[in-house]
Amino acid sequence: MGTNHMGRQSIRFPQPPVVRGFASVAGKKEREGPLGDQFTATVQDTTFGEKSWERAERRMQQMTLELALEKAGLTDADLDAAFAGDLLNQCIGSSFSLRNRGVPTLGLYGACSTMAESLLLAAMSVSGGYARTALAMTSSHFASSERQYRFPLGYGGQRTPTSQWTVTGAGAVLLGGGERGIRITAATIGSIVDRGICDANNMGAAMAPAAFATLHAHFDDLHCAPEDYDVIITGDLGRLGSEILHGLLEKDGIHADVQDCGVMIFDTRRQDVHCGGSGCGCSASVLCGPLLSRMERGELRRLLFCGTGALLSPLSTQQGESIPAVCHAAVLERS
Amino acid sequence: MGTNHMGRQSIRFPQPPVVRGFASVAGKKEREGPLGDQFTATVQDTTFGEKSWERAERRMQQMTLELALEKAGLTDADLDAAFAGDLLNQCIGSSFSLRNRGVPTLGLYGACSTMAESLLLAAMSVSGGYARTALAMTSSHFASSERQYRFPLGYGGQRTPTSQWTVTGAGAVLLGGGERGIRITAATIGSIVDRGICDANNMGAAMAPAAFATLHAHFDDLHCAPEDYDVIITGDLGRLGSEILHGLLEKDGIHADVQDCGVMIFDTRRQDVHCGGSGCGCSASVLCGPLLSRMERGELRRLLFCGTGALLSPLSTQQGESIPAVCHAAVLERS
C-alpha cells in the first residue's frame, strides 16, 4: 500500500483533487448577517415554498447541488460518488435530496463536522482514483433542527446564554482532477473526544477539546504550524467554544488566530443568536460561499478548515450522558 | 489520478486490503436461530448488563471490537481509521462506543447497508494508502430500534405479516495490508432508489429495487456474472424482498441464486419474525460470523456481499413520504 498516511491521523494527497465547483444557499437570518451577500444564493422565505421544514431543507440541498453543478459545468451523470449527510434523524435531508438521481451515494453522520468529513472523503475517493468527480454536501435548517432537538417553534422556548442558533444553510463542493485551482492537499481525521460536558445547550464547550485535539494532531502529523496557513477556520464552536479553544491552544504553546464559522456568520450582538451559529449548514455555507470565493479571488492561498461536531442525541441527553465530539480537518490550497 | 474506477459505480482495488480480523456478537433470539453457533459470541441477557437498551447496544459494539482486535492481535493504537454507524438517532451506538479511544473515526449513516458501506470505505482507505489498518463496524439492537422506530416494547404492538425483526447483533472487520487471506478486491457504490413504496412495515419491497440496481451495475461495470461468485448475499431484504429481487433479476435475464442474511439468520417459520431479520446488525453479524468463517475455512472463495438499507425515518413516514433505499456491494475473495 502507499505512504499517504502521515503520523497518527493525517493524510497527504499525492494527487490533490481540485475544486471544480461549489455553492452555498442560506436563509433569511443568514442573509441579514455579516456574510449575507457572500452566499451563492439566499432566500427570504425559509419554507423554500414547501409544506414542511424537512421538505424545505431537502429543497435547499437540491438548489445548492444544482448551483454547484452549474458553476462546474457538470451534471448528475458526471458524479461518480456523493458523500452527504445532515442533522435530521436518519439523515433524511440528504437521502431524499439525492434519491432517484442515479448518483452513487455514501451517507455520512458527523453532526456539524459533516462538511469537513464529506470533503476529506470526497478527496480520498478522487485522489485514490475511485471517482473522477465526487460531491461533498451537507445542510441544516433552523426550523427542522429546532423541533427535532429542542422545542416546536410555536412553543417559544427561552434559550440559555451558551446556546447557539442552527444555521439555515447548505454547502456543496465538487472535486475532480486537474492541475490548477483550489486543491485539497491534506486532511486530518478526528478521533472522538468526550471531556464530560453534559449541557446540550453548551455544545461549544463540548466541541472545543475535539478541535484542540485535531489541530494538535494536524500540526504534529504534518510537521506544520499555524503560520503556514493564511487562515484557520473552525466549524461552529461559537463564541464560548472559541474562547475555550484559544485557551487550550495557548496552554499548549500554540499561538493561532482561529476564526469560527459560528461567530462569523451572525452578528452575535445584534442578531439574538447568543453564542453564534451552529448546524452542519453553518461551516458548509461559510466554506462554500465566502471562504472558497476569497480563495478563488486569490485573497487566501492556504486555508485549514476544521469542522466540529457534537455527537449527542436528545435521547443521550435525557439519559444523562455527556457529549462526545469530533473535529475533522482539510487543507485547501490555491495554486 | 488512477484508473481504479470501473463503469459508473464500481471500483477495483489495485492493492486489495486483507481481512486482518473480524468478530460478531449476537443476542438470544439470534443464538436460537439456524446460525446460532456461528457467531463469535452470543449473549443470553440482551441488556448486556446495562441499564438502558442504548447502553446495551454500545456495550455490544465494544465487545465486538475487542474480539476483532484480539483475533487480529491488534490494539486501538493500530487503527488509523474507523468507519462506523448504526440505526440510533445521531448514530449514538457508534459515537459512544468509540469515544475516548483515540481512534480516528468517520461516522456513517447507511441504515442497514452500513456493514457494506463501512467495508468498502475502509477498503478504499487502506488500498489508497490513507490508513494502514482500518475498522468497519456497525450494530443494531432489537429493543433500542423498536422503541425508536415503532413502539415501546411494553406496548406489545402487533406486527404486520410483511414486517421484519431487528437483529440484536454487531459486526466488525479489520482491514490491513498483506498478500494472503481474505481480500476486498472490488466494490460497487449504490445510488438511492425510491420506487414509491410507502409502507414502513414492508422495507423488503422498498429495498429490493435498490439491490437489483446495484447488482445490475456491478455485473455491468466489472464485466462479471453471478456464476463468478460462490455465493451472492443480500443484507436484509427478508422473505418478501428476496422474492421481489429474484423476480426483478429473472425479468432482466440474470439467473442468480441470491441468499439473504435476513432469511438466513432466523427460522422464519418457527421464530415468529414474520419476513425475517433486519437492522444494521443483521448483515453485519452474518458476514462477520458465519460467512467470513466459511471463507477462512476455504469453503467459500468468492463472495459478493450486498448490504441493503431503507433510508426512511419515522418522521418521513408520518409525513407520507415513500422510502428511499440503497444497496452497496463489496467483493471478498480468498486467495
XYZ file of C-alpha atoms in Angstrom:
670
model
C 0.000 0.000 0.000
C 1.084 3.626 -0.438
C 2.518 6.013 2.066
C -0.082 8.751 2.037
C -0.677 8.226 5.708
C 1.144 10.720 7.944
C 1.576 10.370 11.700
C -1.405 9.007 13.555
C -4.384 10.736 11.999
C -3.363 12.592 8.869
C -3.248 12.099 5.127
C -1.340 13.883 2.408
C -2.952 13.560 -1.002
C -0.298 12.680 -3.589
C -2.542 13.859 -6.413
C -4.601 16.573 -4.768
C -8.114 16.858 -6.158
C -9.255 20.218 -7.460
C -12.430 22.123 -6.552
C -14.423 22.008 -9.782
C -17.422 23.859 -8.400
C -19.047 24.947 -5.175
C -22.204 26.651 -3.974
C -23.977 27.682 -0.809
C -27.588 28.543 -0.134
C -28.669 30.256 3.081
C -31.787 31.617 4.754
C -33.155 34.997 5.779
C -31.348 35.427 9.092
C -28.060 34.392 7.460
C -28.662 36.944 4.707
C -29.044 39.615 7.406
C -25.683 38.620 8.922
C -22.193 39.942 8.148
C -21.672 37.415 5.308
C -25.156 37.888 3.867
C -24.084 38.940 0.391
C -21.399 36.279 0.037
C -23.503 33.130 -0.286
C -24.270 31.851 -3.773
C -27.968 32.357 -3.099
C -30.162 33.332 -0.165
C -33.895 33.103 0.329
C -36.359 35.393 2.065
C -38.843 32.562 2.618
C -37.186 29.758 4.579
C -40.024 27.357 3.756
C -38.492 27.274 0.264
C -42.093 27.045 -0.907
C -42.516 23.621 0.699
C -45.143 22.384 3.131
C -42.815 21.019 5.816
C -39.466 22.143 7.218
C -37.951 18.795 6.240
C -39.016 19.303 2.642
C -37.637 22.839 2.823
C -34.244 21.507 3.874
C -34.307 18.931 1.074
C -35.193 21.643 -1.458
C -32.326 23.807 -0.170
C -29.853 20.929 -0.664
C -31.147 20.347 -4.164
C -30.783 24.078 -5.019
C -27.231 24.008 -3.686
C -26.301 20.960 -5.723
C -27.819 22.469 -8.891
C -25.853 25.703 -8.387
C -22.592 23.832 -7.780
C -23.130 21.649 -10.862
C -23.919 24.742 -12.934
C -20.747 26.501 -11.782
C -18.698 23.411 -12.659
C -20.482 22.842 -15.963
C -21.346 19.305 -14.862
C -24.478 17.210 -14.494
C -25.577 14.395 -12.189
C -24.224 11.936 -14.754
C -20.686 13.227 -14.108
C -20.786 12.388 -10.415
C -19.153 9.063 -9.556
C -19.654 9.468 -5.819
C -21.596 11.675 -3.434
C -20.690 11.986 0.240
C -23.546 13.621 2.114
C -25.260 13.780 5.471
C -27.225 16.115 7.706
C -28.668 16.529 11.194
C -32.115 15.084 10.634
C -32.807 11.664 12.145
C -31.717 9.009 9.635
C -30.217 11.840 7.522
C -33.407 12.273 5.514
C -32.251 15.670 4.233
C -29.547 14.043 2.130
C -31.196 10.714 1.310
C -34.297 12.407 -0.040
C -32.418 15.154 -1.891
C -30.265 12.582 -3.700
C -32.860 9.874 -4.424
C -33.521 8.755 -7.963
C -30.713 10.917 -9.389
C -28.554 7.921 -10.283
C -25.624 9.261 -8.275
C -23.629 6.671 -6.274
C -24.140 7.906 -2.716
C -22.407 7.203 0.591
C -24.293 8.548 3.602
C -22.428 10.168 6.472
C -23.173 11.205 10.004
C -20.704 13.618 11.551
C -23.141 16.151 13.043
C -21.807 19.666 12.376
C -18.458 18.260 11.186
C -20.118 16.809 8.081
C -18.790 19.417 5.615
C -15.200 18.606 6.615
C -15.889 14.856 6.764
C -17.548 14.782 3.343
C -14.790 16.944 1.867
C -11.983 14.698 3.089
C -13.751 11.519 1.979
C -14.519 13.018 -1.438
C -10.840 13.992 -1.678
C -9.782 10.447 -0.719
C -12.035 8.995 -3.379
C -10.821 11.284 -6.178
C -7.142 11.208 -5.211
C -7.267 7.411 -4.944
C -8.736 7.105 -8.430
C -12.013 5.702 -7.077
C -14.076 8.551 -8.528
C -13.444 11.029 -11.315
C -15.771 13.627 -9.792
C -17.095 13.468 -6.248
C -19.593 15.582 -4.352
C -19.335 16.686 -0.714
C -22.589 18.160 0.604
C -24.483 18.910 3.774
C -27.203 21.147 5.187
C -29.089 22.197 8.280
C -32.311 24.109 8.756
C -33.137 26.075 11.897
C -36.766 25.004 11.996
C -36.304 21.289 11.265
C -33.472 21.112 13.812
C -35.287 23.105 16.451
C -38.242 20.774 16.593
C -36.134 17.639 16.438
C -33.549 18.633 19.039
C -35.344 21.170 21.213
C -38.909 22.534 21.044
C -41.513 23.120 18.354
C -41.082 26.705 17.133
C -44.556 27.718 18.335
C -43.642 26.877 21.911
C -41.376 29.931 22.034
C -38.855 28.328 24.419
C -36.278 30.582 26.075
C -32.682 29.910 25.079
C -29.784 29.770 27.533
C -26.887 32.237 27.073
C -24.465 29.498 25.941
C -26.797 28.158 23.254
C -26.164 28.518 19.536
C -28.546 29.126 16.658
C -28.825 26.429 13.983
C -27.977 27.932 10.619
C -30.404 27.525 7.742
C -27.869 26.795 5.062
C -26.328 24.227 2.775
C -23.000 23.836 1.036
C -21.723 21.647 -1.773
C -18.259 21.139 -3.245
C -17.439 19.183 -6.390
C -13.947 17.699 -6.546
C -12.255 16.364 -9.639
C -8.955 16.015 -11.423
C -6.880 18.907 -12.655
C -3.656 20.773 -12.156
C -4.585 24.306 -11.195
C -7.112 25.908 -8.891
C -8.097 25.264 -5.303
C -6.825 21.862 -4.243
C -7.380 19.634 -1.218
C -3.834 18.729 -0.291
C -4.109 17.094 3.136
C -6.554 16.111 5.851
C -6.667 15.065 9.480
C -9.303 12.607 10.690
C -10.517 13.383 14.182
C -10.992 10.919 16.989
C -13.994 11.174 19.275
C -13.306 13.200 22.400
C -15.639 13.440 25.393
C -14.477 15.575 28.313
C -17.648 15.132 30.329
C -19.699 18.177 29.322
C -23.382 17.252 29.801
C -25.120 20.523 28.903
C -26.708 20.142 25.456
C -27.058 23.924 25.382
C -23.315 24.360 25.584
C -22.044 22.431 22.598
C -19.155 24.853 22.081
C -17.609 23.681 25.347
C -18.119 20.034 24.363
C -16.542 20.517 20.930
C -13.559 22.749 21.811
C -11.436 19.847 23.182
C -12.068 17.882 19.968
C -10.989 20.873 17.869
C -7.882 21.238 20.013
C -7.028 17.531 19.675
C -7.360 17.618 15.884
C -5.363 20.842 15.477
C -2.653 19.434 17.726
C -2.543 16.176 15.740
C -2.579 18.076 12.456
C 0.452 20.227 13.304
C 2.300 17.185 14.696
C 1.495 14.728 11.925
C 2.230 17.079 9.045
C 5.078 18.965 10.716
C 3.438 22.299 10.148
C 2.434 25.305 12.246
C -0.374 27.872 12.372
C 1.752 30.384 10.438
C 1.711 28.010 7.452
C -1.920 28.966 6.934
C -3.448 32.266 5.865
C -6.421 31.386 7.979
C -7.519 28.583 10.297
C -11.270 28.078 10.481
C -13.284 26.021 12.938
C -16.777 24.801 12.194
C -19.117 26.109 14.810
C -17.643 26.394 18.263
C -19.424 29.700 18.770
C -18.094 32.483 20.996
C -17.667 30.446 24.174
C -16.260 27.362 22.456
C -13.795 29.541 20.550
C -12.592 31.133 23.798
C -12.084 27.675 25.290
C -10.180 26.520 22.186
C -7.920 29.574 22.291
C -7.218 28.875 25.966
C -6.340 25.223 25.233
C -4.064 26.213 22.352
C -2.264 28.919 24.375
C -1.733 26.497 27.246
C -0.153 24.093 24.765
C 2.132 26.809 23.400
C 0.305 27.024 20.069
C -0.294 30.632 19.085
C -3.006 30.592 16.469
C -5.671 33.071 15.484
C -8.519 30.666 14.791
C -11.722 32.067 13.311
C -15.026 30.307 13.786
C -17.845 29.998 11.243
C -20.399 30.178 14.060
C -19.049 33.601 15.073
C -18.526 34.847 11.515
C -21.981 34.061 10.149
C -24.017 36.141 12.608
C -23.543 39.462 14.370
C -23.772 37.931 17.832
C -24.520 41.304 19.472
C -27.301 42.330 17.141
C -28.911 39.117 15.877
C -30.066 37.436 19.126
C -28.242 34.197 18.439
C -26.463 34.064 21.810
C -23.127 32.250 21.219
C -23.433 32.215 17.416
C -24.345 29.808 14.633
C -24.243 26.014 14.587
C -25.510 23.121 12.474
C -24.000 21.280 9.516
C -25.039 24.191 7.301
C -23.010 26.696 9.302
C -19.492 25.687 8.289
C -20.829 24.360 4.967
C -22.358 27.644 3.838
C -19.398 29.691 5.101
C -16.868 27.420 3.358
C -18.828 27.075 0.116
C -19.648 30.775 -0.061
C -17.364 33.406 1.489
C -14.243 31.287 2.047
C -13.978 29.495 -1.296
C -14.841 32.770 -3.056
C -11.977 34.504 -1.272
C -9.665 31.670 -2.311
C -10.906 31.884 -5.873
C -10.131 35.613 -5.935
C -6.638 34.888 -4.615
C -7.210 36.669 -1.281
C -6.480 33.445 0.587
C -3.994 30.859 -0.544
C -3.790 28.342 2.287
C -6.810 27.515 4.419
C -7.129 24.959 7.212
C -10.798 24.047 7.532
C -11.786 22.235 10.747
C -15.372 21.020 11.000
C -16.547 20.354 14.549
C -19.446 18.111 15.532
C -21.232 17.322 18.799
C -22.307 13.680 18.581
C -25.137 13.776 21.110
C -28.791 12.903 20.617
C -31.847 14.157 22.506
C -32.096 10.643 23.991
C -28.467 10.549 25.142
C -29.068 13.889 26.870
C -32.254 12.622 28.539
C -30.282 9.612 29.749
C -27.762 11.931 31.415
C -24.883 11.118 29.075
C -22.061 13.534 28.360
C -21.399 14.826 24.837
C -18.865 13.108 22.539
C -17.424 15.449 19.920
C -15.284 15.173 16.826
C -13.344 17.513 14.559
C -12.086 16.719 11.067
C -9.706 18.998 9.177
C -8.965 19.567 5.492
C -6.224 21.688 3.925
C -7.264 23.801 0.944
C -4.542 25.430 -1.175
C -4.755 27.707 -4.162
C -2.016 27.042 -6.663
C -5.473 10.268 -10.845
C -5.568 6.483 -11.114
C -7.937 4.271 -13.008
C -9.449 2.228 -10.215
C -12.861 3.459 -11.189
C -14.831 0.996 -13.319
C -18.008 1.813 -15.231
C -20.414 4.105 -13.463
C -20.439 2.909 -9.883
C -17.694 0.404 -9.294
C -14.154 0.251 -8.023
C -11.430 -2.339 -8.419
C -8.821 -2.182 -5.673
C -5.355 -2.370 -7.212
C -3.851 -3.410 -3.883
C -6.698 -5.279 -2.235
C -6.730 -4.946 1.548
C -6.739 -8.094 3.610
C -9.116 -9.046 6.435
C -6.862 -8.992 9.494
C -9.591 -9.832 11.960
C -13.340 -9.991 12.367
C -15.928 -10.696 15.018
C -19.654 -10.755 15.565
C -21.730 -10.628 18.711
C -25.426 -11.501 18.713
C -28.351 -11.809 21.116
C -30.550 -14.559 22.485
C -33.032 -14.876 19.623
C -30.169 -14.928 17.113
C -28.474 -17.675 19.137
C -31.682 -19.714 18.861
C -31.647 -19.320 15.055
C -30.038 -21.518 12.402
C -26.694 -19.667 12.616
C -26.718 -19.520 16.426
C -23.425 -21.337 16.971
C -21.545 -19.479 14.254
C -21.249 -16.007 15.786
C -18.060 -15.158 17.641
C -20.069 -14.669 20.811
C -23.726 -14.609 21.819
C -25.402 -13.435 24.998
C -28.372 -14.778 26.921
C -29.083 -11.394 28.512
C -29.627 -8.783 25.799
C -29.299 -5.933 28.320
C -25.579 -6.784 28.266
C -25.734 -5.882 31.961
C -26.523 -2.248 31.166
C -29.353 -0.067 32.427
C -30.663 1.107 29.029
C -31.020 -0.527 25.621
C -28.829 2.170 24.097
C -26.047 1.362 26.558
C -26.573 -2.332 25.788
C -26.023 -1.678 22.084
C -22.900 0.354 22.819
C -21.549 -2.428 25.036
C -22.243 -4.983 22.284
C -20.255 -2.869 19.770
C -17.392 -2.575 22.218
C -17.372 -6.349 22.811
C -17.332 -6.920 19.057
C -14.428 -4.544 18.534
C -12.436 -6.146 21.368
C -12.976 -9.618 19.907
C -11.951 -8.491 16.406
C -8.835 -6.757 17.746
C -7.964 -9.862 19.765
C -8.311 -12.103 16.713
C -6.069 -9.773 14.711
C -3.557 -9.338 17.525
C -4.025 -5.573 17.323
C -4.965 -2.778 19.702
C -6.774 0.560 19.342
C -3.405 2.190 18.720
C -3.051 0.223 15.480
C -6.242 1.642 13.986
C -5.682 4.578 11.653
C -9.332 4.912 10.710
C -12.688 3.617 11.901
C -15.785 3.688 9.693
C -18.860 3.092 11.818
C -22.535 3.882 12.085
C -25.789 2.447 13.375
C -29.551 2.939 13.389
C -29.910 5.046 16.517
C -30.714 8.721 16.013
C -27.445 10.628 15.565
C -25.668 7.225 15.487
C -25.041 7.240 19.234
C -24.287 3.497 19.221
C -21.058 4.095 17.321
C -20.114 7.546 18.615
C -20.361 6.435 22.226
C -18.675 3.072 21.665
C -15.673 4.740 20.020
C -15.288 7.832 22.222
C -12.046 8.498 24.033
C -10.282 5.541 22.387
C -8.017 7.764 20.297
C -9.136 6.109 17.068
C -9.647 8.439 14.061
C -13.342 7.941 13.329
C -15.569 8.739 10.362
C -19.279 8.367 11.113
C -21.610 6.825 8.558
C -25.319 6.569 8.027
C -26.422 3.928 5.558
C -29.226 2.295 7.582
C -28.981 -1.496 7.194
C -26.405 -1.115 4.391
C -23.824 0.164 6.886
C -21.732 -3.032 7.045
C -21.201 -2.938 3.273
C -20.693 0.843 3.248
C -18.153 0.769 6.075
C -16.358 -2.191 4.488
C -15.970 -0.508 1.109
C -14.825 2.778 2.638
C -12.345 1.003 4.904
C -11.080 -0.849 1.826
C -10.744 2.455 -0.083
C -8.776 3.961 2.765
C -6.353 1.029 3.121
C -5.938 0.394 -0.601
C -5.320 4.107 -1.189
C -2.609 4.200 1.454
C -4.646 6.527 3.678
C -4.721 4.051 6.562
C -2.545 1.089 7.472
C -5.343 -0.618 9.383
C -8.996 0.401 9.190
C -12.077 -0.742 11.057
C -15.554 -1.282 9.581
C -18.220 -1.726 12.249
C -21.940 -1.492 12.862
C -24.686 -2.782 15.129
C -28.393 -2.858 15.810
C -30.400 -3.866 18.856
C -33.989 -5.055 18.688
C -35.109 -3.145 21.765
C -33.398 0.199 21.052
C -34.685 0.098 17.462
C -38.159 -0.951 18.401
C -38.789 1.996 20.667
C -37.171 4.471 18.302
C -38.858 3.321 15.105
C -42.064 1.674 16.280
C -43.459 1.180 19.797
C -42.059 0.796 23.302
C -41.656 -2.935 23.973
C -44.185 -2.887 26.825
C -46.922 -1.736 24.459
C -46.975 -5.178 22.850
C -47.874 -3.865 19.383
C -48.999 -6.374 16.739
C -46.693 -6.725 13.752
C -47.871 -6.883 10.165
C -47.043 -10.007 8.088
C -44.519 -8.137 5.903
C -42.570 -6.716 8.841
C -39.065 -7.815 9.760
C -37.433 -8.298 13.158
C -34.473 -6.071 14.009
C -31.481 -8.244 14.788
C -29.613 -7.740 18.053
C -26.141 -8.062 16.679
C -22.921 -6.322 15.758
C -20.089 -6.996 13.361
C -16.585 -5.650 12.944
C -13.921 -6.213 10.297
C -10.308 -5.029 10.464
C -8.614 -4.439 7.118
C -4.900 -4.043 6.574
C -2.049 -4.769 4.216
C -0.882 -8.237 3.277
C -0.641 -10.711 0.462
C -2.667 -13.717 1.514
C -6.026 -14.296 3.144
C -9.474 -12.879 2.527
C -9.188 -9.741 0.420
C -11.615 -6.997 -0.615
C -10.982 -6.820 -4.339
C -13.813 -4.653 -5.681
C -16.901 -2.702 -4.672
C -19.992 -1.101 -6.145
C -21.426 2.077 -4.611
C -25.205 2.170 -4.741
C -27.329 5.097 -5.801
C -30.522 5.909 -3.922
C -33.594 4.282 -5.443
C -37.170 5.093 -4.449
C -39.910 3.227 -6.312
C -42.752 4.725 -4.285
C -43.270 2.118 -1.541
C -44.750 3.957 1.459
C -45.317 1.087 3.915
C -42.650 1.282 6.616
C -43.596 -2.271 7.581
C -42.582 -3.541 4.178
C -38.980 -2.485 3.866
C -38.068 -5.552 1.837
C -40.223 -4.265 -1.024
C -38.646 -0.814 -0.754
C -35.087 -2.196 -0.785
C -35.388 -4.882 -3.464
C -35.197 -2.406 -6.404
C -32.046 -0.875 -4.871
C -30.472 -4.318 -4.568
C -31.416 -5.069 -8.162
C -29.948 -1.764 -9.391
C -26.640 -2.360 -7.606
C -26.337 -5.987 -8.755
C -27.098 -4.905 -12.315
C -24.495 -2.134 -12.148
C -21.966 -4.468 -10.538
C -22.192 -7.116 -13.292
C -22.088 -4.409 -15.978
C -19.278 -2.300 -14.541
C -16.968 -5.186 -13.719
C -17.921 -7.405 -16.672
C -18.754 -10.314 -14.434
C -21.725 -12.618 -13.864
C -23.412 -14.411 -10.967
C -21.505 -17.621 -11.736
C -18.251 -15.808 -10.904
C -19.280 -15.955 -7.247
C -19.613 -18.924 -4.944
C -22.375 -17.047 -3.198
C -24.202 -13.735 -3.545
C -25.555 -12.349 -0.296
C -28.003 -9.501 0.250
C -28.265 -7.593 3.510
C -31.754 -7.925 4.837
C -34.437 -7.996 2.196
C -36.295 -10.668 4.144
C -38.515 -13.279 2.514
C -40.774 -10.929 0.563
C -37.993 -8.570 -0.538
C -35.925 -11.546 -1.695
C -38.817 -12.849 -3.788
C -39.182 -9.426 -5.401
C -35.443 -9.246 -6.088
C -35.460 -12.695 -7.700
C -38.372 -11.581 -9.873
C -36.551 -8.428 -10.972
C -33.373 -10.367 -11.753
C -35.224 -13.053 -13.740
C -37.075 -10.401 -15.737
C -33.692 -8.865 -16.571
C -32.295 -12.210 -17.683
C -29.979 -12.523 -14.692
C -30.137 -16.006 -13.194
C -28.686 -15.756 -9.726
C -29.308 -17.642 -6.521
C -29.116 -14.783 -4.069
C -29.221 -15.604 -0.368
C -30.390 -13.068 2.174
C -28.994 -12.511 5.677
C -32.490 -11.638 6.925
C -33.739 -15.074 5.845
C -30.615 -16.956 6.950
C -30.393 -15.605 10.492
C -33.833 -16.740 11.714
C -36.040 -19.751 11.130
C -38.906 -17.680 9.771
C -41.454 -20.467 10.324
C -40.535 -21.168 13.909
C -39.203 -17.911 15.356
C -42.156 -15.517 14.888
C -40.133 -12.944 12.981
C -42.547 -12.706 10.030
C -40.409 -11.847 6.950
C -37.042 -12.330 8.693
C -34.296 -10.255 10.215
C -33.328 -6.651 9.545
C -31.180 -3.918 11.063
C -27.522 -2.977 10.563
C -26.565 -5.865 12.827
C -28.267 -8.448 10.601
C -25.884 -8.460 7.636
C -23.025 -7.390 9.937
C -23.301 -10.368 12.278
C -23.906 -12.828 9.425
C -20.900 -11.528 7.448
C -18.565 -11.245 10.431
C -19.558 -14.636 11.841
C -20.785 -17.455 9.567
C -19.705 -16.055 6.187
C -16.164 -14.932 6.962
C -15.619 -18.142 8.958
C -16.646 -20.197 5.936
C -14.228 -18.181 3.785
C -11.495 -18.665 6.346
C -12.035 -22.429 6.250
C -11.837 -22.330 2.451
C -15.482 -23.404 1.964
C -16.169 -20.180 0.055
C -13.671 -18.441 -2.184
C -15.574 -15.634 -3.869
C -18.375 -13.808 -2.072
C -20.408 -10.828 -3.278
C -21.765 -9.054 -0.208
C -24.607 -6.572 -0.865
C -25.803 -4.513 2.106
C -29.262 -3.046 1.692
C -30.649 -0.054 3.582
C -34.050 1.639 3.812
C -33.367 5.339 4.300
C -36.664 6.304 5.883
C -37.285 7.940 9.261
C -40.364 7.766 11.495
C -40.976 11.430 10.584
C -40.726 10.846 6.837
C -43.287 8.059 7.238
C -45.606 10.294 9.280
C -45.316 12.899 6.534
C -46.478 10.336 3.960
C -43.183 10.070 2.127
C -42.120 6.974 0.238
C -38.989 5.030 1.214
C -35.637 5.705 -0.471
C -33.295 2.719 -0.382
C -29.677 1.982 -1.167
C -27.500 -1.073 -1.676
C -23.707 -1.168 -1.579
C -21.693 -4.210 -2.650
C -18.230 -5.498 -1.801
C -16.349 -8.436 -3.326
C -14.495 -10.689 -0.893
C -12.020 -13.214 -2.293
C -9.938 -15.836 -0.571
C -6.521 -16.226 -2.186
